[in-house]
PDB file of C-alpha atoms in Angstrom:
ATOM      1  CA  UNK A 253      -0.078  14.133  14.899  1.00 35.00           C
ATOM      2  CA  UNK A 254       2.277  13.171  12.056  1.00 35.00           C
ATOM      3  CA  UNK A 255       4.122  15.787  10.033  1.00 35.00           C
ATOM      4  CA  UNK A 256       4.456  16.126   6.316  1.00 35.00           C
ATOM      5  CA  UNK A 257       6.577  13.007   5.959  1.00 36.00           C
ATOM      6  CA  UNK A 258       3.599  10.919   7.024  1.00 39.00           C
ATOM      7  CA  UNK A 259       0.565  13.118   6.467  1.00 52.00           C
ATOM      8  CA  UNK A 260      -2.685  11.197   6.571  1.00 66.00           C
ATOM      9  CA  UNK A 261      -5.543  11.733   4.163  1.00 70.00           C
ATOM     10  CA  UNK A 262      -7.732  13.136   6.923  1.00 71.00           C
ATOM     11  CA  UNK A 263      -5.029  15.603   7.966  1.00 79.00           C
ATOM     12  CA  UNK A 264      -4.899  16.880   4.400  1.00 78.00           C
ATOM     13  CA  UNK A 265      -8.676  17.205   4.309  1.00 77.00           C
ATOM     14  CA  UNK A 266      -8.744  19.165   7.567  1.00 85.00           C
ATOM     15  CA  UNK A 267      -5.930  21.410   6.344  1.00 85.00           C
ATOM     16  CA  UNK A 268      -7.778  22.158   3.093  1.00 83.00           C
ATOM     17  CA  UNK A 269     -10.971  22.992   4.992  1.00 86.00           C
ATOM     18  CA  UNK A 270      -9.115  25.336   7.351  1.00 91.00           C
ATOM     19  CA  UNK A 271      -7.713  27.228   4.377  1.00 90.00           C
ATOM     20  CA  UNK A 272     -11.116  27.500   2.659  1.00 90.00           C
ATOM     21  CA  UNK A 273     -12.847  28.606   5.846  1.00 93.00           C
ATOM     22  CA  UNK A 274     -10.217  31.298   6.499  1.00 95.00           C
ATOM     23  CA  UNK A 275     -10.596  32.605   2.959  1.00 93.00           C
ATOM     24  CA  UNK A 276     -14.398  32.610   3.298  1.00 93.00           C
ATOM     25  CA  UNK A 277     -13.994  34.648   6.497  1.00 92.00           C
ATOM     26  CA  UNK A 278     -11.818  37.065   4.482  1.00 94.00           C
ATOM     27  CA  UNK A 279      -8.936  36.781   6.930  1.00 93.00           C
ATOM     28  CA  UNK A 280      -5.228  36.537   6.148  1.00 93.00           C
ATOM     29  CA  UNK A 281      -2.820  34.151   7.857  1.00 93.00           C
ATOM     30  CA  UNK A 282      -1.434  37.200   9.659  1.00 93.00           C
ATOM     31  CA  UNK A 283      -4.913  38.128  10.911  1.00 92.00           C
ATOM     32  CA  UNK A 284      -5.429  34.645  12.317  1.00 92.00           C
ATOM     33  CA  UNK A 285      -1.967  34.478  13.877  1.00 91.00           C
ATOM     34  CA  UNK A 286      -2.357  37.871  15.552  1.00 91.00           C
ATOM     35  CA  UNK A 287      -5.836  37.120  16.936  1.00 89.00           C
ATOM     36  CA  UNK A 288      -5.020  33.623  18.242  1.00 88.00           C
ATOM     37  CA  UNK A 289      -1.472  34.294  19.393  1.00 88.00           C
ATOM     38  CA  UNK A 290       0.125  31.934  16.872  1.00 88.00           C
ATOM     39  CA  UNK A 291       2.990  32.452  14.479  1.00 90.00           C
ATOM     40  CA  UNK A 292       2.139  33.136  10.832  1.00 91.00           C
ATOM     41  CA  UNK A 293       4.326  30.191   9.814  1.00 90.00           C
ATOM     42  CA  UNK A 294       2.344  27.845  12.085  1.00 89.00           C
ATOM     43  CA  UNK A 295      -0.958  28.922  10.553  1.00 90.00           C
ATOM     44  CA  UNK A 296       0.521  28.366   7.088  1.00 89.00           C
ATOM     45  CA  UNK A 297       1.909  24.940   8.026  1.00 86.00           C
ATOM     46  CA  UNK A 298      -1.448  23.876   9.435  1.00 88.00           C
ATOM     47  CA  UNK A 299      -3.193  24.836   6.199  1.00 86.00           C
ATOM     48  CA  UNK A 300      -0.801  22.712   4.160  1.00 79.00           C
ATOM     49  CA  UNK A 301      -0.728  19.798   6.634  1.00 75.00           C
ATOM     50  CA  UNK A 302       3.051  20.191   6.778  1.00 66.00           C
ATOM     51  CA  UNK A 303       3.059  20.057  10.564  1.00 66.00           C
ATOM     52  CA  UNK A 304       0.959  18.447  13.256  1.00 70.00           C
ATOM     53  CA  UNK A 305      -2.349  20.054  14.212  1.00 79.00           C
ATOM     54  CA  UNK A 306      -3.506  20.319  17.809  1.00 83.00           C
ATOM     55  CA  UNK A 307      -7.228  20.012  18.572  1.00 82.00           C
ATOM     56  CA  UNK A 308      -7.131  23.230  20.621  1.00 84.00           C
ATOM     57  CA  UNK A 309      -5.589  25.288  17.814  1.00 87.00           C
ATOM     58  CA  UNK A 310      -8.012  23.964  15.190  1.00 89.00           C
ATOM     59  CA  UNK A 311     -10.998  24.528  17.496  1.00 86.00           C
ATOM     60  CA  UNK A 312      -9.855  28.122  18.083  1.00 88.00           C
ATOM     61  CA  UNK A 313      -9.598  28.706  14.335  1.00 91.00           C
ATOM     62  CA  UNK A 314     -13.064  27.283  13.731  1.00 90.00           C
ATOM     63  CA  UNK A 315     -14.439  29.583  16.423  1.00 89.00           C
ATOM     64  CA  UNK A 316     -12.738  32.571  14.824  1.00 91.00           C
ATOM     65  CA  UNK A 317     -14.209  31.620  11.448  1.00 92.00           C
ATOM     66  CA  UNK A 318     -17.684  31.351  13.036  1.00 90.00           C
ATOM     67  CA  UNK A 319     -18.169  27.762  11.855  1.00 88.00           C
ATOM     68  CA  UNK A 320     -21.462  26.147  12.893  1.00 88.00           C
ATOM     69  CA  UNK A 321     -21.414  23.693  15.792  1.00 83.00           C
ATOM     70  CA  UNK A 322     -22.286  20.777  13.513  1.00 84.00           C
ATOM     71  CA  UNK A 323     -19.546  21.573  11.004  1.00 87.00           C
ATOM     72  CA  UNK A 324     -17.051  22.261  13.790  1.00 85.00           C
ATOM     73  CA  UNK A 325     -17.725  18.860  15.356  1.00 84.00           C
ATOM     74  CA  UNK A 326     -17.381  17.142  11.967  1.00 84.00           C
ATOM     75  CA  UNK A 327     -13.950  18.701  11.363  1.00 86.00           C
ATOM     76  CA  UNK A 328     -12.681  18.007  14.876  1.00 84.00           C
ATOM     77  CA  UNK A 329     -13.848  14.392  14.669  1.00 81.00           C
ATOM     78  CA  UNK A 330     -11.991  14.029  11.389  1.00 77.00           C
ATOM     79  CA  UNK A 331      -8.853  15.443  13.001  1.00 81.00           C
ATOM     80  CA  UNK A 332      -9.134  13.031  15.940  1.00 78.00           C
ATOM     81  CA  UNK A 333      -9.228  10.110  13.488  1.00 69.00           C
ATOM     82  CA  UNK A 334      -6.431  11.532  11.332  1.00 65.00           C
ATOM     83  CA  UNK A 335      -3.985   8.735  12.106  1.00 57.00           C
ATOM     84  CA  UNK A 336      -6.328   6.038  10.810  1.00 56.00           C
ATOM     85  CA  UNK A 337      -5.167   4.647   7.465  1.00 48.00           C
ATOM     86  CA  UNK A 338      -7.194   3.485   4.484  1.00 43.00           C
ATOM     87  CA  UNK A 339     -10.337   5.306   5.583  1.00 40.00           C
ATOM     88  CA  UNK A 340     -13.760   4.790   4.051  1.00 37.00           C
ATOM     89  CA  UNK A 341     -16.304   7.367   3.094  1.00 43.00           C
ATOM     90  CA  UNK A 342     -19.869   6.243   2.522  1.00 42.00           C
ATOM     91  CA  UNK A 343     -22.273   8.545   0.770  1.00 39.00           C
ATOM     92  CA  UNK A 344     -25.722   8.136  -0.765  1.00 42.00           C
ATOM     93  CA  UNK A 345     -24.406   9.515  -4.061  1.00 47.00           C
ATOM     94  CA  UNK A 346     -21.115  10.286  -5.731  1.00 46.00           C
ATOM     95  CA  UNK A 347     -20.616  14.081  -5.360  1.00 56.00           C
ATOM     96  CA  UNK A 348     -18.755  13.931  -2.020  1.00 59.00           C
ATOM     97  CA  UNK A 349     -16.509  11.179  -3.350  1.00 61.00           C
ATOM     98  CA  UNK A 350     -15.808  13.292  -6.407  1.00 69.00           C
ATOM     99  CA  UNK A 351     -14.973  16.353  -4.303  1.00 69.00           C
ATOM    100  CA  UNK A 352     -12.409  14.406  -2.300  1.00 74.00           C
ATOM    101  CA  UNK A 353     -10.772  13.060  -5.444  1.00 82.00           C
ATOM    102  CA  UNK A 354     -10.792  16.498  -7.088  1.00 81.00           C
ATOM    103  CA  UNK A 355      -8.995  17.970  -4.077  1.00 79.00           C
ATOM    104  CA  UNK A 356      -6.171  15.466  -4.428  1.00 86.00           C
ATOM    105  CA  UNK A 357      -6.026  15.647  -8.226  1.00 89.00           C
ATOM    106  CA  UNK A 358      -5.537  19.410  -7.945  1.00 83.00           C
ATOM    107  CA  UNK A 359      -2.434  18.887  -5.791  1.00 84.00           C
ATOM    108  CA  UNK A 360      -0.956  15.963  -7.716  1.00 92.00           C
ATOM    109  CA  UNK A 361       2.123  15.938  -9.928  1.00 95.00           C
ATOM    110  CA  UNK A 362       1.251  12.647 -11.625  1.00 97.00           C
ATOM    111  CA  UNK A 363      -2.005  10.696 -12.024  1.00 98.00           C
ATOM    112  CA  UNK A 364      -2.084   7.104 -13.258  1.00 98.00           C
ATOM    113  CA  UNK A 365      -5.566   5.784 -13.984  1.00 98.00           C
ATOM    114  CA  UNK A 366      -6.552   2.291 -15.103  1.00 98.00           C
ATOM    115  CA  UNK A 367     -10.104   1.752 -16.356  1.00 97.00           C
ATOM    116  CA  UNK A 368     -11.700  -1.425 -17.685  1.00 95.00           C
ATOM    117  CA  UNK A 369     -15.293  -0.185 -17.959  1.00 94.00           C
ATOM    118  CA  UNK A 370     -15.411   3.494 -18.982  1.00 95.00           C
ATOM    119  CA  UNK A 371     -13.251   6.187 -20.502  1.00 97.00           C
ATOM    120  CA  UNK A 372     -11.385   7.854 -17.589  1.00 96.00           C
ATOM    121  CA  UNK A 373     -13.421  10.707 -16.133  1.00 94.00           C
ATOM    122  CA  UNK A 374     -10.670  13.232 -16.860  1.00 95.00           C
ATOM    123  CA  UNK A 375     -10.975  12.424 -20.582  1.00 96.00           C
ATOM    124  CA  UNK A 376     -14.751  12.131 -20.987  1.00 94.00           C
ATOM    125  CA  UNK A 377     -16.837  14.408 -23.199  1.00 94.00           C
ATOM    126  CA  UNK A 378     -19.881  15.983 -21.556  1.00 93.00           C
ATOM    127  CA  UNK A 379     -22.342  13.927 -23.609  1.00 95.00           C
ATOM    128  CA  UNK A 380     -20.510  10.660 -22.915  1.00 96.00           C
ATOM    129  CA  UNK A 381     -20.359  11.552 -19.222  1.00 95.00           C
ATOM    130  CA  UNK A 382     -24.106  12.227 -19.198  1.00 94.00           C
ATOM    131  CA  UNK A 383     -24.853   8.899 -20.884  1.00 96.00           C
ATOM    132  CA  UNK A 384     -22.693   7.044 -18.354  1.00 95.00           C
ATOM    133  CA  UNK A 385     -24.301   8.739 -15.339  1.00 92.00           C
ATOM    134  CA  UNK A 386     -27.831   8.138 -16.662  1.00 93.00           C
ATOM    135  CA  UNK A 387     -27.030   4.513 -17.392  1.00 93.00           C
ATOM    136  CA  UNK A 388     -25.625   3.901 -13.930  1.00 89.00           C
ATOM    137  CA  UNK A 389     -28.472   5.596 -12.064  1.00 88.00           C
ATOM    138  CA  UNK A 390     -31.749   6.226 -13.885  1.00 88.00           C
ATOM    139  CA  UNK A 391     -33.349   7.682 -10.740  1.00 91.00           C
ATOM    140  CA  UNK A 392     -31.417  10.951 -10.969  1.00 89.00           C
ATOM    141  CA  UNK A 393     -33.272  14.094 -12.009  1.00 92.00           C
ATOM    142  CA  UNK A 394     -32.105  16.195 -14.956  1.00 91.00           C
ATOM    143  CA  UNK A 395     -30.916  18.834 -12.486  1.00 89.00           C
ATOM    144  CA  UNK A 396     -28.828  16.293 -10.547  1.00 88.00           C
ATOM    145  CA  UNK A 397     -27.314  14.941 -13.762  1.00 90.00           C
ATOM    146  CA  UNK A 398     -26.512  18.470 -14.968  1.00 88.00           C
ATOM    147  CA  UNK A 399     -24.696  19.142 -11.706  1.00 83.00           C
ATOM    148  CA  UNK A 400     -22.686  15.923 -11.881  1.00 86.00           C
ATOM    149  CA  UNK A 401     -21.712  16.489 -15.508  1.00 88.00           C
ATOM    150  CA  UNK A 402     -20.679  20.079 -14.762  1.00 84.00           C
ATOM    151  CA  UNK A 403     -18.587  18.857 -11.840  1.00 81.00           C
ATOM    152  CA  UNK A 404     -16.767  16.316 -13.969  1.00 85.00           C
ATOM    153  CA  UNK A 405     -16.124  18.828 -16.745  1.00 86.00           C
ATOM    154  CA  UNK A 406     -14.731  21.326 -14.220  1.00 83.00           C
ATOM    155  CA  UNK A 407     -12.545  18.559 -12.797  1.00 85.00           C
ATOM    156  CA  UNK A 408     -10.854  18.147 -16.195  1.00 89.00           C
ATOM    157  CA  UNK A 409      -9.304  21.620 -15.968  1.00 86.00           C
ATOM    158  CA  UNK A 410      -6.487  20.062 -13.960  1.00 89.00           C
ATOM    159  CA  UNK A 411      -5.050  18.575 -17.183  1.00 91.00           C
ATOM    160  CA  UNK A 412      -4.844  21.869 -19.085  1.00 88.00           C
ATOM    161  CA  UNK A 413      -3.702  24.249 -16.366  1.00 84.00           C
ATOM    162  CA  UNK A 414      -0.197  25.674 -16.093  1.00 85.00           C
ATOM    163  CA  UNK A 415       2.082  23.004 -14.588  1.00 88.00           C
ATOM    164  CA  UNK A 416      -0.546  20.333 -15.182  1.00 92.00           C
ATOM    165  CA  UNK A 417       0.169  16.874 -13.748  1.00 95.00           C
ATOM    166  CA  UNK A 418       1.398  14.049 -15.948  1.00 97.00           C
ATOM    167  CA  UNK A 419      -1.566  11.804 -16.709  1.00 98.00           C
ATOM    168  CA  UNK A 420      -1.274   8.155 -17.696  1.00 98.00           C
ATOM    169  CA  UNK A 421      -4.593   6.718 -18.887  1.00 98.00           C
ATOM    170  CA  UNK A 422      -4.631   2.950 -19.350  1.00 98.00           C
ATOM    171  CA  UNK A 423      -7.849   1.431 -20.678  1.00 98.00           C
ATOM    172  CA  UNK A 424      -9.105  -1.964 -21.722  1.00 98.00           C
ATOM    173  CA  UNK A 425     -10.114  -2.194 -25.396  1.00 98.00           C
ATOM    174  CA  UNK A 426     -13.589  -3.037 -24.151  1.00 96.00           C
ATOM    175  CA  UNK A 427     -13.849   0.582 -22.963  1.00 97.00           C
ATOM    176  CA  UNK A 428     -13.399   1.818 -26.517  1.00 97.00           C
ATOM    177  CA  UNK A 429     -15.912  -0.588 -28.034  1.00 96.00           C
ATOM    178  CA  UNK A 430     -18.743  -0.364 -25.498  1.00 94.00           C
ATOM    179  CA  UNK A 431     -21.530   1.606 -27.276  1.00 93.00           C
ATOM    180  CA  UNK A 432     -22.467   4.270 -24.738  1.00 94.00           C
ATOM    181  CA  UNK A 433     -25.044   6.863 -25.810  1.00 91.00           C
ATOM    182  CA  UNK A 434     -26.456   7.347 -29.270  1.00 82.00           C
ATOM    183  CA  UNK A 435     -26.256   9.712 -32.254  1.00 77.00           C
ATOM    184  CA  UNK A 436     -22.495   9.526 -32.593  1.00 93.00           C
ATOM    185  CA  UNK A 437     -21.676  10.052 -28.912  1.00 95.00           C
ATOM    186  CA  UNK A 438     -19.166   7.196 -28.833  1.00 96.00           C
ATOM    187  CA  UNK A 439     -17.567   8.307 -32.096  1.00 95.00           C
ATOM    188  CA  UNK A 440     -17.051  11.833 -30.791  1.00 95.00           C
ATOM    189  CA  UNK A 441     -15.726  10.480 -27.508  1.00 96.00           C
ATOM    190  CA  UNK A 442     -13.104   8.427 -29.324  1.00 97.00           C
ATOM    191  CA  UNK A 443     -12.043  11.440 -31.407  1.00 96.00           C
ATOM    192  CA  UNK A 444     -11.794  13.487 -28.202  1.00 94.00           C
ATOM    193  CA  UNK A 445      -9.702  10.754 -26.593  1.00 95.00           C
ATOM    194  CA  UNK A 446      -7.331  10.702 -29.541  1.00 94.00           C
ATOM    195  CA  UNK A 447      -6.949  14.484 -29.519  1.00 93.00           C
ATOM    196  CA  UNK A 448      -6.202  14.683 -25.811  1.00 92.00           C
ATOM    197  CA  UNK A 449      -3.694  11.839 -26.070  1.00 93.00           C
ATOM    198  CA  UNK A 450      -1.592  14.163 -28.242  1.00 93.00           C
ATOM    199  CA  UNK A 451      -1.030  16.573 -25.342  1.00 93.00           C
ATOM    200  CA  UNK A 452       2.520  16.391 -23.928  1.00 95.00           C
ATOM    201  CA  UNK A 453       1.345  15.648 -20.381  1.00 96.00           C
ATOM    202  CA  UNK A 454      -1.088  12.852 -21.364  1.00 97.00           C
ATOM    203  CA  UNK A 455      -0.198   9.282 -22.277  1.00 98.00           C
ATOM    204  CA  UNK A 456      -2.792   6.770 -23.465  1.00 98.00           C
ATOM    205  CA  UNK A 457      -2.200   3.009 -23.382  1.00 98.00           C
ATOM    206  CA  UNK A 458      -4.704   0.353 -24.456  1.00 98.00           C
ATOM    207  CA  UNK A 459      -4.828  -3.312 -23.429  1.00 98.00           C
ATOM    208  CA  UNK A 460      -6.226  -5.228 -26.387  1.00 97.00           C
ATOM    209  CA  UNK A 461      -8.954  -7.832 -25.942  1.00 95.00           C
ATOM    210  CA  UNK A 462      -6.553 -10.381 -27.415  1.00 95.00           C
ATOM    211  CA  UNK A 463      -4.518 -10.098 -24.195  1.00 95.00           C
ATOM    212  CA  UNK A 464      -7.094 -12.415 -22.641  1.00 94.00           C
ATOM    213  CA  UNK A 465      -7.231 -12.645 -18.845  1.00 95.00           C
ATOM    214  CA  UNK A 466      -4.886 -10.235 -17.067  1.00 96.00           C
ATOM    215  CA  UNK A 467      -4.620  -8.609 -13.658  1.00 95.00           C
ATOM    216  CA  UNK A 468      -6.527  -5.474 -14.735  1.00 95.00           C
ATOM    217  CA  UNK A 469      -9.778  -7.410 -14.848  1.00 94.00           C
ATOM    218  CA  UNK A 470      -9.867  -7.239 -11.042  1.00 93.00           C
ATOM    219  CA  UNK A 471     -10.879  -3.580 -11.106  1.00 93.00           C
ATOM    220  CA  UNK A 472     -10.061   0.056 -11.736  1.00 95.00           C
ATOM    221  CA  UNK A 473      -7.871   2.350  -9.661  1.00 96.00           C
ATOM    222  CA  UNK A 474      -6.054   5.675  -9.628  1.00 97.00           C
ATOM    223  CA  UNK A 475      -2.547   6.278  -8.284  1.00 97.00           C
ATOM    224  CA  UNK A 476      -1.925   9.903  -7.305  1.00 96.00           C
ATOM    225  CA  UNK A 477       1.587  11.218  -6.722  1.00 95.00           C
ATOM    226  CA  UNK A 478       2.495  14.469  -4.957  1.00 90.00           C
ATOM    227  CA  UNK A 479       5.459  16.727  -4.456  1.00 85.00           C
ATOM    228  CA  UNK A 480       6.540  16.474  -0.826  1.00 74.00           C
ATOM    229  CA  UNK A 481       3.573  14.400   0.342  1.00 78.00           C
ATOM    230  CA  UNK A 482       2.933  10.645   0.454  1.00 83.00           C
ATOM    231  CA  UNK A 483       1.254   9.133  -2.603  1.00 91.00           C
ATOM    232  CA  UNK A 484      -2.287   7.750  -2.582  1.00 92.00           C
ATOM    233  CA  UNK A 485      -4.338   5.081  -4.321  1.00 94.00           C
ATOM    234  CA  UNK A 486      -8.031   5.712  -4.945  1.00 93.00           C
ATOM    235  CA  UNK A 487     -10.446   2.862  -5.615  1.00 92.00           C
ATOM    236  CA  UNK A 488     -14.201   3.176  -6.024  1.00 84.00           C
ATOM    237  CA  UNK A 489     -17.289   1.066  -6.547  1.00 76.00           C
ATOM    238  CA  UNK A 490     -21.034   1.707  -6.461  1.00 68.00           C
ATOM    239  CA  UNK A 491     -21.198   4.425  -3.787  1.00 66.00           C
ATOM    240  CA  UNK A 492     -18.053   3.881  -1.765  1.00 73.00           C
ATOM    241  CA  UNK A 493     -14.639   5.403  -2.353  1.00 75.00           C
ATOM    242  CA  UNK A 494     -11.462   4.428  -0.565  1.00 85.00           C
ATOM    243  CA  UNK A 495      -8.105   6.168  -0.314  1.00 86.00           C
ATOM    244  CA  UNK A 496      -5.189   3.848   0.467  1.00 89.00           C
ATOM    245  CA  UNK A 497      -1.962   5.286   1.794  1.00 84.00           C
ATOM    246  CA  UNK A 498      -0.020   2.425   3.399  1.00 86.00           C
ATOM    247  CA  UNK A 499       3.321   1.647   1.741  1.00 87.00           C
ATOM    248  CA  UNK A 500       2.266  -1.972   1.172  1.00 92.00           C
ATOM    249  CA  UNK A 501      -0.911  -0.915  -0.644  1.00 92.00           C
ATOM    250  CA  UNK A 502       0.958   1.570  -2.816  1.00 93.00           C
ATOM    251  CA  UNK A 503       3.590  -1.022  -3.714  1.00 96.00           C
ATOM    252  CA  UNK A 504       0.879  -3.552  -4.559  1.00 96.00           C
ATOM    253  CA  UNK A 505      -0.976  -1.216  -6.927  1.00 97.00           C
ATOM    254  CA  UNK A 506       2.241  -0.062  -8.559  1.00 97.00           C
ATOM    255  CA  UNK A 507       3.069  -3.701  -9.265  1.00 98.00           C
ATOM    256  CA  UNK A 508      -0.421  -4.228 -10.686  1.00 97.00           C
ATOM    257  CA  UNK A 509      -0.007  -1.185 -12.947  1.00 98.00           C
ATOM    258  CA  UNK A 510       3.386  -2.444 -14.101  1.00 97.00           C
ATOM    259  CA  UNK A 511       1.853  -5.806 -15.015  1.00 97.00           C
ATOM    260  CA  UNK A 512      -1.008  -4.101 -16.865  1.00 98.00           C
ATOM    261  CA  UNK A 513       1.418  -1.931 -18.824  1.00 98.00           C
ATOM    262  CA  UNK A 514       3.395  -5.003 -19.832  1.00 97.00           C
ATOM    263  CA  UNK A 515       0.222  -6.241 -21.550  1.00 96.00           C
ATOM    264  CA  UNK A 516      -0.687  -2.868 -23.081  1.00 98.00           C
ATOM    265  CA  UNK A 517       0.077  -1.455 -26.502  1.00 98.00           C
ATOM    266  CA  UNK A 518       2.663   1.309 -26.746  1.00 97.00           C
ATOM    267  CA  UNK A 519       1.300   4.899 -26.951  1.00 97.00           C
ATOM    268  CA  UNK A 520       1.605   5.169 -30.758  1.00 96.00           C
ATOM    269  CA  UNK A 521      -0.041   1.778 -31.276  1.00 97.00           C
ATOM    270  CA  UNK A 522      -2.765   2.714 -28.789  1.00 97.00           C
ATOM    271  CA  UNK A 523      -3.496   5.935 -30.689  1.00 96.00           C
ATOM    272  CA  UNK A 524      -3.725   3.968 -33.932  1.00 96.00           C
ATOM    273  CA  UNK A 525      -6.215   1.562 -32.360  1.00 97.00           C
ATOM    274  CA  UNK A 526      -8.379   4.427 -31.070  1.00 97.00           C
ATOM    275  CA  UNK A 527      -8.454   5.940 -34.567  1.00 95.00           C
ATOM    276  CA  UNK A 528      -9.286   2.557 -36.106  1.00 96.00           C
ATOM    277  CA  UNK A 529     -12.197   1.962 -33.745  1.00 96.00           C
ATOM    278  CA  UNK A 530     -13.448   5.521 -34.252  1.00 95.00           C
ATOM    279  CA  UNK A 531     -13.494   4.926 -37.998  1.00 93.00           C
ATOM    280  CA  UNK A 532     -15.708   1.883 -37.417  1.00 88.00           C
ATOM    281  CA  UNK A 533     -18.298   3.925 -35.514  1.00 72.00           C
TER     282      UNK A 533
END
């Protein structure tokens, strides 16, 4: 199993689940180490994916935490496939995909998000978010929509916490002009976007429509950077999310972002454009 220098996405997911399950069992790392005959440092390293995890050790922990057989098998299967790169997760809806992304956003030191369809989720207002979700899937119940909106709003706390990550939001001008929702929803969203762009850890860049065809039209993506762990790229479509972690994939998306930024307005010019469009609403 690879160590921290080459920690796979699945290893990180297993590590995070081990930590949550221990906390739910109200046990300390010392309690676990003493009961299972491990060192406290090993338990800690396993929970941060900073060292390799053995199936036997993880299975023993899951038994100690009284994890159900179904959940135990799910976690062990994930660990067995931990060396697989660029893994796919298919889900009937978006919540699981969101939870995975939230986990990584919470650990990131820098997030770079390009969007050509919607305002980035981390910068959406609740009413804009609701209008987007309803427009994408009109089969959802009010309760399901409420839960998804609440999840996205909670996700945004990462940008205002102490030691918040640097966030680069790059959007196509089309994002700012698409009329989503009614009764001033788009106007308020644009004002919100402009206000958040003034925060020291947030940078907003806009690619004007006059740029014509450019590489960003191929799709949206998020690059997540970490302290002491390999970076990731997250891409998503209808109901499938993918985390890419190979060096070649990371280099490719960084080049794409660089090309997009070369076509984008500078931050001050972008802020001016947002204010101009908001005034038109």
